[in-house]
Short mmCIF file of C-alpha atoms and ligand atoms in Angstrom, two decimals:
data_model
loop_
_atom_site.label_atom_id
_atom_site.label_comp_id
_atom_site.label_asym_id
_atom_site.label_seq_id
_atom_site.Cartn_x
_atom_site.Cartn_y
_atom_site.Cartn_z
CA MET A 248 25.32 -5.33 13.19
CA LYS A 249 28.74 -7.35 14.00
CA GLN A 250 29.39 -9.91 11.81
CA SER A 251 29.34 -12.27 14.60
CA GLU A 252 25.57 -11.25 15.59
CA ILE A 253 24.99 -11.13 11.95
CA ASN A 254 26.44 -15.32 11.59
CA ALA A 255 24.31 -16.11 14.43
CA LEU A 256 21.18 -14.89 12.99
CA ILE A 257 21.91 -16.57 9.59
CA ALA A 258 22.15 -20.01 11.38
CA GLU A 259 18.61 -19.48 12.90
CA TYR A 260 16.97 -17.76 9.61
CA PRO A 261 18.93 -19.01 6.80
CA LEU A 262 17.26 -17.30 3.83
CA VAL A 263 19.01 -13.96 5.10
CA ALA A 264 22.26 -14.90 3.86
CA GLN A 265 19.88 -15.18 0.75
CA LEU A 266 18.40 -11.53 1.40
CA MET A 267 21.92 -10.27 1.61
CA ALA A 268 22.81 -11.79 -1.30
CA LEU A 269 20.39 -9.60 -3.19
CA GLN A 270 18.52 -12.86 -4.39
CA PRO A 271 15.07 -12.90 -5.08
CA VAL A 272 13.41 -14.96 -1.81
CA SER A 273 10.15 -16.62 -1.63
CA TRP A 274 8.75 -17.33 2.05
CA PHE A 275 6.02 -18.99 2.85
CA ASN A 276 4.98 -17.66 6.83
CA PRO A 277 4.41 -21.39 8.63
CA ARG A 278 3.12 -18.84 11.63
CA SER A 279 -0.25 -18.17 9.69
CA THR A 280 -3.26 -19.23 11.15
CA THR A 281 -6.75 -18.31 10.92
CA LEU A 282 -8.30 -15.19 11.23
CA ALA A 283 -9.86 -16.31 14.69
CA ALA A 284 -7.10 -17.13 15.74
CA GLY A 285 -4.78 -14.27 14.49
CA LEU A 286 -7.49 -10.97 15.01
CA PRO A 287 -6.76 -10.69 18.49
CA PHE A 288 -3.12 -9.50 18.02
CA VAL A 289 -4.53 -6.85 15.79
CA GLY A 290 -6.03 -4.85 18.03
CA LEU A 291 -8.74 -3.51 15.76
CA GLY A 292 -11.79 -5.03 14.44
CA ALA A 293 -14.77 -5.27 12.27
CA GLU A 294 -16.33 -2.88 13.39
CA ASP A 295 -13.46 -0.04 13.66
CA VAL A 296 -13.17 -0.83 9.64
CA ALA A 297 -16.74 0.27 9.42
CA GLN A 298 -16.63 3.04 11.17
CA ALA A 299 -13.69 4.25 8.99
CA SER A 300 -16.34 3.30 6.03
CA ARG A 301 -19.08 5.63 7.37
CA ARG A 302 -16.69 8.40 7.82
CA LEU A 303 -15.36 8.15 4.29
CA ALA A 304 -19.43 8.11 3.56
CA ARG A 305 -19.56 11.11 5.01
CA PHE A 306 -16.98 13.63 3.63
CA ALA A 307 -18.40 12.09 0.17
CA PRO A 308 -20.20 14.85 -0.79
CA TYR A 309 -17.36 16.82 0.20
CA ILE A 310 -15.17 15.18 -1.73
CA SER A 311 -17.58 15.11 -4.84
CA ARG A 312 -17.34 18.75 -4.81
CA ALA A 313 -13.94 19.60 -4.12
CA PHE A 314 -12.45 17.09 -6.39
CA PRO A 315 -15.48 17.05 -9.50
CA GLN A 316 -13.53 13.64 -10.75
CA THR A 317 -14.84 11.85 -8.33
CA ARG A 318 -18.76 13.09 -9.21
CA ALA A 319 -19.46 10.46 -10.98
CA ASP A 320 -18.72 7.70 -8.20
CA GLY A 321 -20.83 10.01 -5.69
CA GLY A 322 -17.24 11.21 -4.06
CA ILE A 323 -16.38 7.79 -3.03
CA ILE A 324 -12.49 7.28 -4.07
CA GLU A 325 -12.41 3.95 -5.35
CA SER A 326 -10.47 1.85 -8.29
CA PRO A 327 -11.20 -0.34 -11.45
CA LEU A 328 -10.96 -4.17 -10.80
CA THR A 329 -10.03 -5.79 -14.32
CA ALA A 330 -9.47 -9.03 -16.12
CA ILE A 331 -6.14 -9.54 -17.50
CA SER A 332 -5.73 -12.40 -19.18
CA ALA A 333 -3.60 -11.63 -21.95
CA MET A 334 -0.65 -10.55 -19.27
CA GLN A 335 -1.71 -14.08 -18.08
CA GLN A 336 -0.67 -15.88 -21.21
CA ALA A 337 2.35 -13.67 -21.57
CA LEU A 338 3.54 -14.24 -18.16
CA ASN A 339 2.60 -18.13 -18.17
CA VAL A 340 5.15 -17.70 -21.18
CA HIS A 341 7.90 -15.51 -19.14
CA TYR A 342 8.12 -17.91 -16.09
CA GLY A 343 7.73 -20.98 -18.21
CA LEU A 344 4.40 -22.20 -15.75
CA THR A 345 0.75 -22.16 -16.68
CA LEU A 346 -0.99 -20.29 -13.82
CA PRO A 347 -4.59 -21.88 -12.97
CA GLY A 348 -7.26 -19.72 -12.42
CA ARG A 349 -7.74 -16.46 -13.50
CA LEU A 350 -5.59 -12.98 -12.71
CA LEU A 351 -7.07 -9.94 -12.10
CA LEU A 352 -5.14 -6.29 -11.58
CA LYS A 353 -6.52 -4.24 -9.10
CA GLN A 354 -6.03 -0.83 -10.31
CA ASP A 355 -4.98 1.52 -7.20
CA SER A 356 -2.65 3.24 -10.09
CA HIS A 357 -5.94 5.15 -11.22
CA LEU A 358 -7.58 6.20 -7.82
CA PRO A 359 -8.49 9.44 -8.31
CA ILE A 360 -7.29 12.43 -6.65
CA SER A 361 -3.51 11.23 -6.11
CA GLY A 362 -3.09 8.07 -8.46
CA SER A 363 -2.01 5.11 -5.76
CA ILE A 364 -2.77 3.44 -3.11
CA LYS A 365 -2.28 5.95 -0.56
CA ALA A 366 -5.66 7.92 -1.94
CA ARG A 367 -6.90 5.63 0.35
CA GLY A 368 -5.04 5.90 4.08
CA GLY A 369 -3.42 8.99 3.58
CA ILE A 370 -7.05 10.97 2.55
CA TYR A 371 -8.65 8.97 5.42
CA GLU A 372 -6.54 10.68 7.70
CA VAL A 373 -6.77 14.08 7.01
CA LEU A 374 -10.46 13.87 6.93
CA THR A 375 -10.53 12.13 10.41
CA HIS A 376 -8.38 14.91 11.74
CA ALA A 377 -10.31 17.34 10.13
CA GLU A 378 -13.38 16.04 11.42
CA MET A 379 -12.01 15.99 14.73
CA LEU A 380 -11.32 19.60 14.86
CA ALA A 381 -14.35 20.93 13.22
CA VAL A 382 -16.85 19.18 15.35
CA GLY A 383 -14.40 19.95 18.56
CA ALA A 384 -15.01 23.76 17.81
CA GLY A 385 -18.88 23.35 17.23
CA LEU A 386 -18.69 24.20 13.42
CA LEU A 387 -19.45 20.69 12.34
CA LYS A 388 -22.16 17.74 13.56
CA PRO A 389 -21.80 14.59 12.00
CA ASP A 390 -25.20 14.53 10.37
CA ASP A 391 -24.67 17.65 8.88
CA ASP A 392 -24.00 17.52 5.20
CA TYR A 393 -20.30 17.37 4.94
CA ALA A 394 -20.27 19.65 0.97
CA ARG A 395 -20.67 22.71 3.57
CA LEU A 396 -16.77 21.94 4.37
CA PHE A 397 -16.11 23.14 0.80
CA SER A 398 -16.14 27.04 1.82
CA ASP A 399 -14.28 29.92 2.48
CA ASP A 400 -15.56 29.76 6.05
CA PHE A 401 -13.94 25.91 6.59
CA ARG A 402 -10.98 27.32 4.61
CA HIS A 403 -10.04 29.49 7.27
CA PHE A 404 -10.74 27.95 9.94
CA PHE A 405 -8.72 24.74 9.19
CA SER A 406 -5.68 27.16 7.96
CA GLN A 407 -4.84 27.51 11.84
CA TYR A 408 -4.08 24.28 11.96
CA ARG A 409 -0.47 22.44 9.85
CA ILE A 410 -0.09 18.86 8.86
CA ALA A 411 2.69 17.07 8.51
CA VAL A 412 4.71 14.04 6.70
CA GLY A 413 7.74 12.38 5.81
CA SER A 414 7.55 10.29 2.28
CA THR A 415 9.05 9.15 -0.55
CA GLY A 416 6.44 10.82 -2.74
CA ASN A 417 2.55 8.94 -2.57
CA LEU A 418 2.05 9.76 0.51
CA GLY A 419 3.12 13.38 0.43
CA LEU A 420 1.09 13.78 -2.60
CA SER A 421 -2.40 12.08 -0.95
CA ILE A 422 -2.03 14.30 2.10
CA GLY A 423 -0.92 17.76 0.58
CA ILE A 424 -3.09 17.44 -2.17
CA ILE A 425 -5.94 16.59 0.61
CA SER A 426 -4.57 19.02 3.10
CA ALA A 427 -4.47 21.97 1.26
CA LYS A 428 -7.96 21.48 -0.55
CA LEU A 429 -9.05 21.84 2.87
CA GLY A 430 -7.03 24.76 4.10
CA PHE A 431 -4.74 23.27 5.74
CA GLY A 432 -1.05 24.46 6.20
CA VAL A 433 1.12 21.52 5.14
CA SER A 434 4.50 20.50 4.96
CA VAL A 435 5.90 17.12 3.37
CA HIS A 436 9.10 16.08 4.35
CA MET A 437 10.43 14.70 0.98
CA SER A 438 13.54 11.83 1.26
CA ALA A 439 16.33 11.25 -1.31
CA ASP A 440 14.27 8.99 -3.94
CA ALA A 441 11.28 11.18 -4.16
CA ARG A 442 10.37 12.07 -7.87
CA ALA A 443 10.99 15.31 -8.75
CA TRP A 444 7.59 15.85 -10.44
CA LYS A 445 5.84 14.93 -7.36
CA LYS A 446 7.98 17.66 -5.59
CA GLN A 447 6.77 19.97 -8.02
CA LYS A 448 2.95 18.96 -8.24
CA LEU A 449 2.91 19.33 -4.46
CA ARG A 450 4.68 22.96 -4.91
CA GLU A 451 1.96 23.81 -7.09
CA HIS A 452 -0.75 22.89 -4.74
CA GLY A 453 0.88 25.51 -2.32
CA VAL A 454 1.96 22.75 -0.57
CA GLU A 455 5.69 23.13 1.42
CA VAL A 456 8.10 20.62 0.53
CA ILE A 457 11.03 20.04 2.67
CA GLU A 458 13.44 17.55 0.73
CA TYR A 459 15.92 15.75 2.27
CA ALA A 460 19.57 14.10 1.24
CA GLN A 461 18.59 10.55 2.91
CA ASP A 462 16.20 8.25 3.38
CA TYR A 463 12.89 7.87 4.29
CA GLY A 464 13.44 6.93 8.04
CA VAL A 465 15.59 10.56 7.68
CA ALA A 466 12.29 12.17 6.44
CA VAL A 467 10.08 10.74 8.67
CA GLU A 468 11.87 12.15 12.09
CA GLN A 469 12.02 15.17 10.70
CA GLY A 470 9.31 15.55 10.15
CA ARG A 471 7.99 14.16 13.76
CA LYS A 472 10.54 16.88 14.90
CA GLN A 473 9.08 20.13 13.58
CA ALA A 474 5.35 19.20 14.64
CA ALA A 475 6.37 18.06 18.18
CA ASP A 476 7.01 22.05 18.57
CA ASP A 477 3.96 23.20 16.71
CA PRO A 478 0.84 22.69 18.93
CA HIS A 479 -1.24 22.92 16.14
CA CYS A 480 0.58 20.68 13.70
CA PHE A 481 -0.49 17.14 13.04
CA PHE A 482 2.12 14.70 12.79
CA ILE A 483 0.84 11.84 9.96
CA ASP A 484 2.66 8.74 11.60
CA ASP A 485 3.32 6.64 8.47
CA GLU A 486 4.61 4.03 10.32
CA ASN A 487 2.39 3.70 13.45
CA SER A 488 -1.14 5.23 12.47
CA GLN A 489 -4.14 2.90 13.03
CA THR A 490 -6.09 5.76 11.27
CA LEU A 491 -3.98 5.28 8.11
CA PHE A 492 -4.46 1.35 8.18
CA LEU A 493 -8.25 1.78 8.82
CA GLY A 494 -8.83 4.03 6.04
CA TYR A 495 -6.84 0.94 3.74
CA ALA A 496 -8.40 -1.66 5.63
CA VAL A 497 -12.05 -0.17 3.99
CA ALA A 498 -10.65 -1.65 0.67
CA GLY A 499 -12.21 -5.18 1.70
CA GLU A 500 -15.63 -4.43 1.87
CA ARG A 501 -15.24 -2.14 -1.04
CA LEU A 502 -13.65 -5.28 -3.21
CA LYS A 503 -16.03 -7.56 -1.61
CA GLN A 504 -18.69 -5.64 -3.45
CA GLN A 505 -16.99 -5.24 -7.13
CA PHE A 506 -16.64 -9.38 -6.82
CA ILE A 507 -20.26 -9.46 -6.40
CA GLN A 508 -21.09 -7.36 -9.08
CA GLN A 509 -18.66 -8.96 -11.68
CA GLY A 510 -19.81 -12.65 -10.32
CA ILE A 511 -16.49 -13.76 -8.79
CA THR A 512 -16.93 -16.07 -5.89
CA VAL A 513 -14.68 -16.09 -3.30
CA ASP A 514 -15.40 -19.33 -1.01
CA GLU A 515 -13.37 -22.90 0.44
CA GLN A 516 -13.21 -24.01 -3.46
CA HIS A 517 -12.90 -20.85 -4.83
CA PRO A 518 -9.73 -19.36 -2.94
CA LEU A 519 -8.60 -15.74 -3.40
CA PHE A 520 -5.25 -14.91 -3.65
CA VAL A 521 -3.90 -11.07 -3.14
CA TYR A 522 -0.69 -9.42 -3.46
CA LEU A 523 0.56 -6.09 -2.43
CA PRO A 524 3.77 -4.29 -2.60
CA CYS A 525 5.39 -3.55 0.54
CA GLY A 526 7.24 -0.31 2.09
CA VAL A 527 6.96 0.48 5.63
CA GLY A 528 3.60 -1.87 5.40
CA GLY A 529 0.70 0.37 6.49
CA GLY A 530 -1.00 0.21 2.73
CA PRO A 531 -0.46 -3.53 2.13
CA GLY A 532 -0.96 -4.36 6.04
CA GLY A 533 -4.28 -2.10 6.47
CA VAL A 534 -5.87 -3.79 3.07
CA ALA A 535 -4.96 -7.44 3.75
CA PHE A 536 -6.36 -6.94 7.12
CA GLY A 537 -9.76 -5.58 5.34
CA LEU A 538 -9.38 -8.33 3.14
CA LYS A 539 -9.65 -10.75 5.80
CA LEU A 540 -12.59 -9.12 7.53
CA ALA A 541 -14.32 -9.28 4.22
CA PHE A 542 -13.36 -13.09 2.94
CA GLY A 543 -11.77 -15.04 6.34
CA ASP A 544 -9.79 -17.91 5.57
CA HIS A 545 -10.51 -17.85 1.81
CA VAL A 546 -8.25 -15.33 0.92
CA HIS A 547 -4.57 -15.54 0.97
CA CYS A 548 -2.16 -12.04 1.38
CA PHE A 549 1.38 -12.23 -0.17
CA PHE A 550 3.88 -8.80 0.44
CA ALA A 551 5.85 -8.03 -2.16
CA GLU A 552 9.14 -5.96 -1.46
CA PRO A 553 12.32 -5.23 -3.69
CA THR A 554 14.99 -7.47 -3.47
CA HIS A 555 17.42 -4.16 -1.78
CA SER A 556 14.42 -2.97 0.57
CA PRO A 557 13.12 -6.53 1.94
CA CYS A 558 12.32 -4.66 5.52
CA MET A 559 9.10 -6.68 6.11
CA LEU A 560 9.95 -10.05 5.12
CA LEU A 561 13.45 -9.44 7.13
CA GLY A 562 11.12 -7.96 9.88
CA ILE A 563 8.30 -10.81 10.27
CA TYR A 564 10.88 -13.54 9.26
CA THR A 565 13.28 -13.23 12.70
CA GLY A 566 10.66 -11.67 14.34
CA LEU A 567 12.52 -8.85 14.97
CA HIS A 568 10.48 -6.34 13.46
CA ASP A 569 11.33 -2.77 13.64
CA GLY A 570 14.75 -3.52 15.86
CA ILE A 571 16.28 -4.24 12.80
CA ALA A 572 16.71 -2.60 9.10
CA VAL A 573 18.08 -3.23 5.89
CA GLN A 574 20.93 -1.48 6.14
CA ASP A 575 22.16 -3.45 9.01
CA LEU A 576 22.71 -6.40 7.12
CA GLY A 577 24.67 -4.09 4.12
CA ILE A 578 21.67 -3.89 2.71
CA ASP A 579 21.35 -0.78 1.22
CA ASN A 580 17.82 0.73 0.09
CA VAL A 581 18.96 1.37 -2.99
CA THR A 582 15.63 0.92 -5.33
CA ALA A 583 13.66 2.43 -8.60
CA ALA A 584 10.49 0.84 -6.58
CA ASP A 585 9.16 4.76 -5.25
CA GLY A 586 7.27 3.90 -1.79
CA LEU A 587 8.42 0.67 -1.32
CA ALA A 588 12.62 2.34 -0.57
CA VAL A 589 12.00 1.83 3.30
CA GLY A 590 14.96 -0.05 4.99
CA ARG A 591 12.70 -0.34 8.76
CA ALA A 592 9.36 -2.18 8.88
CA SER A 593 6.35 -0.76 10.52
CA GLY A 594 6.77 -2.79 14.22
CA PHE A 595 2.66 -2.20 14.78
CA VAL A 596 2.01 -3.68 10.89
CA GLY A 597 4.36 -6.26 11.48
CA ARG A 598 3.20 -7.33 14.86
CA ALA A 599 -0.43 -6.40 13.50
CA MET A 600 -0.31 -9.00 10.59
CA GLU A 601 2.33 -11.79 11.44
CA ARG A 602 0.02 -14.28 12.12
CA LEU A 603 -2.57 -13.32 9.12
CA LEU A 604 0.15 -13.25 6.16
CA ASP A 605 0.20 -16.13 4.50
CA GLY A 606 3.91 -15.27 3.28
CA CYS A 607 6.50 -12.39 1.68
CA TYR A 608 8.78 -12.33 -1.28
CA THR A 609 11.21 -10.06 -3.37
CA LEU A 610 11.99 -9.39 -6.34
CA SER A 611 14.52 -7.33 -8.67
CA ASP A 612 14.28 -4.05 -10.02
CA SER A 613 14.85 -5.56 -13.50
CA GLU A 614 12.26 -7.79 -12.90
CA MET A 615 9.80 -4.68 -12.06
CA TYR A 616 10.59 -3.23 -15.61
CA ARG A 617 10.07 -6.29 -17.36
CA LEU A 618 6.57 -6.43 -15.90
CA LEU A 619 5.92 -2.80 -16.53
CA GLY A 620 6.52 -3.41 -20.22
CA LEU A 621 4.88 -6.32 -20.03
CA LEU A 622 1.81 -5.14 -18.94
CA ASP A 623 1.86 -2.03 -20.94
CA ARG A 624 2.39 -4.45 -24.74
CA GLN A 625 -0.25 -6.98 -23.46
CA GLN A 626 -3.01 -4.36 -21.34
CA GLN A 627 -1.64 -1.00 -22.34
CA ILE A 628 -2.09 -0.31 -19.00
CA ARG A 629 1.05 1.81 -17.38
CA LEU A 630 2.11 1.50 -13.90
CA GLU A 631 5.09 2.61 -12.18
CA PRO A 632 7.25 0.25 -11.58
CA SER A 633 6.48 -0.34 -7.49
CA ALA A 634 3.12 -1.36 -8.73
CA LEU A 635 4.17 -4.22 -10.85
CA ALA A 636 5.95 -5.86 -7.53
CA GLY A 637 2.67 -8.28 -7.00
CA MET A 638 3.28 -9.56 -10.38
CA PRO A 639 5.52 -12.09 -9.65
CA GLY A 640 3.22 -13.74 -6.79
CA PRO A 641 0.64 -15.96 -8.15
CA TRP A 642 3.81 -17.53 -9.93
CA ARG A 643 5.43 -17.92 -7.24
CA VAL A 644 2.43 -19.74 -5.42
CA ALA A 645 1.63 -21.81 -7.94
CA ALA A 646 5.28 -23.39 -8.20
CA GLU A 647 4.93 -23.94 -3.95
CA HIS A 648 3.72 -27.35 -4.14
CA PRO A 649 4.01 -28.72 -0.31
CA TRP A 650 3.08 -25.58 1.20
CA LEU A 651 -0.28 -25.50 -1.38
CA ALA A 652 -0.80 -29.53 0.08
CA GLN A 653 -0.17 -28.58 3.55
CA ARG A 654 -3.30 -25.96 3.41
CA GLY A 655 -5.70 -28.03 1.55
CA LEU A 656 -5.30 -26.02 -1.70
CA ASP A 657 -5.52 -28.87 -4.17
CA ALA A 658 -5.58 -28.69 -8.14
CA ALA A 659 -9.66 -28.46 -8.38
CA ARG A 660 -9.61 -26.00 -5.88
CA MET A 661 -6.46 -23.95 -7.65
CA SER A 662 -8.01 -23.73 -11.14
CA GLN A 663 -10.88 -22.19 -9.98
CA ALA A 664 -8.85 -19.22 -8.36
CA THR A 665 -8.90 -15.52 -8.50
CA HIS A 666 -5.08 -14.25 -7.86
CA LEU A 667 -5.07 -10.31 -7.80
CA VAL A 668 -2.64 -8.16 -8.22
CA TRP A 669 -2.71 -5.04 -6.32
CA ALA A 670 -1.52 -1.73 -8.48
CA THR A 671 -0.47 0.39 -6.16
CA GLY A 672 0.95 3.45 -8.19
CA GLY A 673 1.51 5.13 -11.39
CA GLY A 674 -1.85 6.85 -12.97
CA MET A 675 -0.29 10.45 -11.96
CA VAL A 676 3.20 9.75 -13.50
CA PRO A 677 4.02 12.23 -16.20
CA ASP A 678 4.56 11.02 -20.08
CA SER A 679 8.22 11.81 -20.53
CA GLU A 680 8.76 9.78 -17.15
CA MET A 681 6.43 7.23 -18.54
CA ALA A 682 8.86 7.09 -21.98
CA SER A 683 11.66 6.49 -19.59
CA TYR A 684 10.32 3.70 -17.62
CA LEU A 685 8.82 2.03 -21.07
CA ALA A 686 12.43 2.33 -22.72
CA GLN A 687 13.87 1.26 -19.65
CA ALA A 688 11.41 -1.72 -20.18
CA ALA A 689 12.25 -2.46 -23.12
CA GLU A 690 15.98 -2.56 -22.71
CA GLN A 691 15.69 -5.27 -19.97
CA LEU A 692 12.83 -7.05 -22.34
CA GLY A 693 15.71 -7.13 -25.16
C1 PLP B 790 3.51 3.51 -0.48
C2 PLP B 790 2.79 2.37 -1.68
C3 PLP B 790 3.49 1.44 -1.58
C4 PLP B 790 3.40 0.89 0.21
O1 PLP B 790 3.04 1.66 1.07
P1 PLP B 790 3.36 1.33 2.66
O2 PLP B 790 1.71 1.52 3.30
O3 PLP B 790 4.50 1.89 2.63
O4 PLP B 790 3.90 -0.22 2.56
C5 PLP B 790 3.10 0.49 -2.38
N1 PLP B 790 3.13 1.27 -3.90
C6 PLP B 790 3.57 2.50 -3.87
C7 PLP B 790 3.24 2.73 -5.41
C8 PLP B 790 3.14 3.35 -3.01
O5 PLP B 790 3.34 4.28 -3.01
#
């Protein structure tokens, strides 16, 4: 972008200057509206999510057999919901502000199979494709017991086909593991920032890993190209896929059931705030969409991004969506937060969610490390850095008095609020890698 264009952008959107200066920014979305008014712009609805949920239920007998760690939950891939009151107290001190209401952690970091939020959307999209192929070939009917898929016959059938995906790590891990288990050939195009252990793990599963010296955008483009040349290869498009989005959205209804089981109320007097780390946007966008369908206007969703990769904030705030990348402004898109190192947001997700999202904020990598260390010390829960991005959110919201007043979120309601931090990854980080995260955290905490 030319300097004159940047100046014009800043004149209209002053927060852009702070983004360029890599300062932590909180942005409260003036265009957020009711579910009823915002829903038509998504282009998907409750029935689409219900269909996704039924598909996952059909596959549960297969998942249960193929991944014994899911057997206790009947092959349903779901994560714990945990109160973290010791962390809440520590953060009251850390941020110098007492948070009214309660703090919970949604541990997608500990989802079975791949230890990140990608075990929702990524696995769902591969299952959808596998079902389409098997039903199309007359080998499977939707009312069959899908445990049948766990057989040499089906593995042989799927081995005629390939799956390709571009990834910063966790999406590749999810898609690689499930695709290889079903019998597909699979290629994962990995960006430069992807961790060595993730590549190694995939290779151990028989996945072809192609490495790039460039970022996520390039890895995705190369994956797309490879698939275009091969009619038997299906490319999973993290930037535009409605299927991925729906796989994530199933989390809304599931969370509602968990709240009921734990006796947690969400209504007008008991608002719910959810804080979701955002990369390209499919994960947080799909989950937020599902949450809106499940809880209506009583849930308020915020996306969290690194100061070096604020692509979704930039896209929605300026209305330019995927027409602008952080690199256009000289922001480097270099961060320790795996999964969040994305320079250009999904245009599909930005446009779908811009009226249903309450805001976006950024935080520094060093803050993620401090939070990683605090969570380990206070709760003995270990996450990867990106998964901590949601953690400052409740304190950013609690400090925003004009916005709270404008939304009718008074002191009585806030004292009964639930703040849910979505922990998106870290369950499979090797011990040596975690030790180095914790050492960096200790250094940051002093
Ligand atoms: C992928 C990922 C996200 C964000 O999901 P997007 O769909 O890319 O926005 C957040 N946290 C972790 C750990 C991830 O792997």
